[in-house]
XYZ file of C-alpha atoms in Angstrom:
238
model
C 6.052 36.562 0.932
C 2.798 38.249 -0.246
C 0.973 34.928 -0.912
C 3.059 32.078 0.225
C 0.594 29.376 -0.757
C 0.481 30.770 -4.328
C 4.193 30.662 -4.622
C 4.383 27.083 -3.251
C 1.923 25.916 -5.805
C 3.589 27.560 -8.861
C 5.730 25.566 -11.025
C 9.496 26.196 -11.212
C 9.043 27.610 -14.772
C 6.324 29.975 -13.642
C 8.535 31.171 -10.779
C 11.451 31.759 -13.138
C 9.077 33.698 -15.382
C 7.895 35.824 -12.524
C 11.448 36.558 -11.517
C 12.181 37.738 -14.921
C 9.268 39.971 -14.899
C 10.378 41.575 -11.680
C 8.744 39.583 -8.903
C 11.034 40.081 -5.904
C 10.208 36.820 -4.133
C 9.946 34.316 -6.907
C 13.584 33.353 -7.122
C 13.817 33.002 -3.413
C 11.134 30.224 -3.603
C 13.165 28.508 -6.315
C 16.201 28.733 -3.913
C 14.084 27.164 -1.189
C 13.055 24.260 -3.271
C 16.312 23.256 -4.769
C 19.094 24.486 -2.391
C 19.482 21.157 -0.598
C 20.236 19.166 -3.718
C 22.354 21.844 -5.243
C 24.381 21.870 -2.046
C 24.695 18.100 -1.931
C 25.974 17.954 -5.464
C 28.468 20.789 -4.750
C 29.640 19.238 -1.508
C 30.243 15.780 -2.990
C 31.881 17.260 -6.098
C 34.242 19.472 -4.289
C 34.559 17.641 -0.913
C 34.988 20.942 0.933
C 32.222 22.843 2.739
C 33.596 26.296 2.107
C 34.216 25.624 -1.600
C 30.875 24.075 -2.051
C 29.168 27.003 -0.304
C 31.020 29.352 -2.696
C 30.195 27.286 -5.663
C 26.502 27.343 -4.816
C 26.618 31.023 -4.198
C 28.234 31.552 -7.567
C 25.812 29.344 -9.203
C 22.705 31.078 -7.725
C 24.069 34.460 -8.566
C 24.648 33.343 -12.162
C 21.158 31.915 -12.382
C 19.644 35.032 -10.845
C 21.253 37.194 -13.523
C 20.856 34.877 -16.476
C 17.271 33.803 -15.860
C 16.109 35.801 -18.969
C 18.155 33.335 -21.038
C 16.199 30.293 -19.910
C 14.234 28.974 -22.912
C 12.434 26.085 -21.382
C 14.302 23.447 -23.460
C 14.987 21.565 -20.145
C 13.488 21.497 -16.688
C 14.430 24.429 -14.459
C 16.006 22.007 -11.970
C 18.131 20.723 -14.773
C 19.193 24.208 -15.598
C 20.024 25.033 -12.061
C 22.102 21.800 -11.575
C 24.057 22.514 -14.821
C 24.947 25.970 -13.576
C 25.992 24.514 -10.191
C 28.028 21.775 -11.618
C 29.771 24.183 -13.931
C 30.562 26.390 -10.995
C 32.034 23.419 -9.167
C 34.089 22.326 -12.095
C 35.475 25.864 -12.502
C 36.806 25.599 -8.945
C 37.844 21.937 -9.240
C 39.886 22.441 -12.382
C 42.555 24.283 -10.383
C 43.851 20.708 -9.748
C 45.595 19.057 -12.661
C 43.561 16.370 -14.418
C 45.130 12.981 -14.902
C 44.754 11.061 -18.083
C 43.110 7.663 -17.905
C 42.375 4.871 -20.379
C 38.739 3.772 -21.085
C 37.684 0.867 -18.838
C 34.744 -1.377 -19.499
C 33.338 -1.315 -16.014
C 29.550 -1.020 -15.407
C 29.735 -1.722 -11.670
C 28.142 1.336 -9.802
C 30.115 3.139 -7.245
C 28.143 1.802 -4.279
C 29.021 -1.764 -5.329
C 32.669 -1.100 -4.764
C 31.847 -0.901 -1.054
C 29.317 -3.764 -0.773
C 30.721 -5.666 2.264
C 31.019 -2.520 4.258
C 27.551 -1.104 3.567
C 25.861 -3.352 6.128
C 27.199 -0.888 8.604
C 24.294 0.811 10.400
C 26.089 2.838 13.074
C 26.208 6.489 12.196
C 29.842 6.898 13.075
C 30.821 4.059 10.796
C 28.727 5.410 7.939
C 30.236 8.916 8.535
C 33.712 7.361 8.331
C 32.770 5.601 5.120
C 31.420 8.844 3.546
C 34.671 10.751 4.450
C 36.676 7.952 2.768
C 34.511 8.143 -0.314
C 34.844 11.964 -0.551
C 38.567 11.741 -0.085
C 38.849 9.225 -2.867
C 36.483 11.289 -5.075
C 38.802 14.244 -4.741
C 41.575 12.390 -6.517
C 39.485 12.126 -9.714
C 39.558 14.668 -12.627
C 36.666 17.100 -12.094
C 34.614 15.782 -15.068
C 34.725 12.185 -13.853
C 33.918 13.279 -10.306
C 30.848 15.366 -11.393
C 29.468 12.427 -13.431
C 29.870 9.989 -10.561
C 28.334 12.385 -8.039
C 25.190 12.781 -10.261
C 24.743 9.127 -11.258
C 25.985 7.057 -8.422
C 25.512 9.270 -5.471
C 22.599 11.503 -6.284
C 20.823 8.755 -8.260
C 20.173 10.678 -11.500
C 19.489 8.588 -14.648
C 22.400 8.844 -17.035
C 20.190 10.616 -19.529
C 19.397 13.373 -17.003
C 23.041 13.535 -15.921
C 23.948 14.068 -19.488
C 21.543 16.956 -19.794
C 22.810 18.541 -16.601
C 26.430 18.206 -17.769
C 25.421 19.221 -21.342
C 27.324 16.233 -22.920
C 26.296 13.115 -24.798
C 24.997 10.071 -22.835
C 27.990 8.030 -23.974
C 30.361 10.690 -22.470
C 28.719 10.379 -19.047
C 28.965 6.572 -19.231
C 32.639 6.725 -20.214
C 33.457 9.227 -17.383
C 31.613 7.031 -14.878
C 33.367 3.940 -15.904
C 36.804 5.542 -15.819
C 36.086 7.142 -12.500
C 34.979 3.913 -10.959
C 38.106 2.143 -12.273
C 40.234 4.740 -10.730
C 38.409 4.584 -7.473
C 38.475 0.796 -7.128
C 42.095 0.538 -5.792
C 41.488 3.519 -3.495
C 38.540 1.808 -1.815
C 39.633 -1.776 -1.831
C 40.903 -1.524 1.736
C 37.391 -0.931 2.973
C 36.255 -4.195 1.537
C 39.202 -6.183 2.828
C 39.259 -4.740 6.213
C 35.545 -5.001 6.876
C 34.306 -7.774 4.556
C 35.858 -10.787 6.356
C 34.667 -9.612 9.837
C 31.121 -9.139 8.605
C 31.012 -12.334 6.671
C 32.115 -14.350 9.624
C 29.118 -13.245 11.600
C 26.810 -14.787 9.024
C 26.109 -18.428 8.527
C 27.211 -19.544 5.148
C 29.195 -16.225 4.485
C 28.580 -14.553 1.126
C 27.654 -10.866 0.547
C 25.817 -9.205 3.360
C 24.788 -6.007 1.538
C 20.968 -5.404 1.542
C 19.743 -5.425 -1.871
C 19.061 -1.970 -3.131
C 21.405 -0.216 -0.612
C 23.099 2.881 -2.073
C 26.146 4.832 -1.175
C 25.332 6.299 2.204
C 24.255 9.879 2.112
C 26.199 12.563 3.870
C 25.016 12.431 7.427
C 24.201 15.246 9.846
C 26.241 18.411 9.440
C 28.524 16.972 6.931
C 25.911 17.123 4.165
C 23.539 19.740 5.350
C 23.189 22.791 3.245
C 22.455 26.264 4.493
C 19.284 26.067 6.653
C 17.788 29.252 5.306
C 17.852 30.936 1.803
C 19.333 33.901 3.358
C 22.441 31.966 4.088
C 23.153 31.911 0.285
C 24.064 35.338 -0.971
C 22.639 36.451 -4.215
C 19.648 34.078 -4.130
C 17.370 36.732 -5.320
C 14.184 37.996 -3.810
C 14.056 37.866 -0.077
C 16.890 35.259 -0.128
């Protein structure tokens, strides 16, 4: 890159503008900055590494080609996430969506697994993550995407709504319905592990550390491409 420091100091919007103007390296810097989070969203939404890689590739190619349409009405990262989520949903919609009824349930996804989340061993956390991805794969794509953004990636509901390009109330409804559908699929993790963990603590009760979130994908299970060149169509040198 001609002046790496200058690229690293430039804002996302400046980089996108440079790309539109013909800079061959600007889009590659955007890929470097955001590929890990885009990959995490894709992997958790689709639950399959190859499908996730293809979705991210599709999204980056689309963003590369459509950069001139960006109007600055949202952050560049929001725009990139929206394109990525749409690419994931296009792939996920191959599975038939199931109808659900609205459920008044504000419990976040990680709270469904509270007793088990005291586990600190990497193998146990990896097993939990695989169970969670398996359960997520049973949800309709729209609910899955909302839960991944809000409960797993930690986006505020308002930001998730901007990424998904839907009203805030729609995100809340999708999350509530998704959590309600996941609960019976994840209950066995609570019953199998809760009693054993509680017996180790005087007085019993919940043993989940306050503020603990759903365990992130660990090691190779959640690692995106290590180099921009691994994602085709990234633009610039990527």
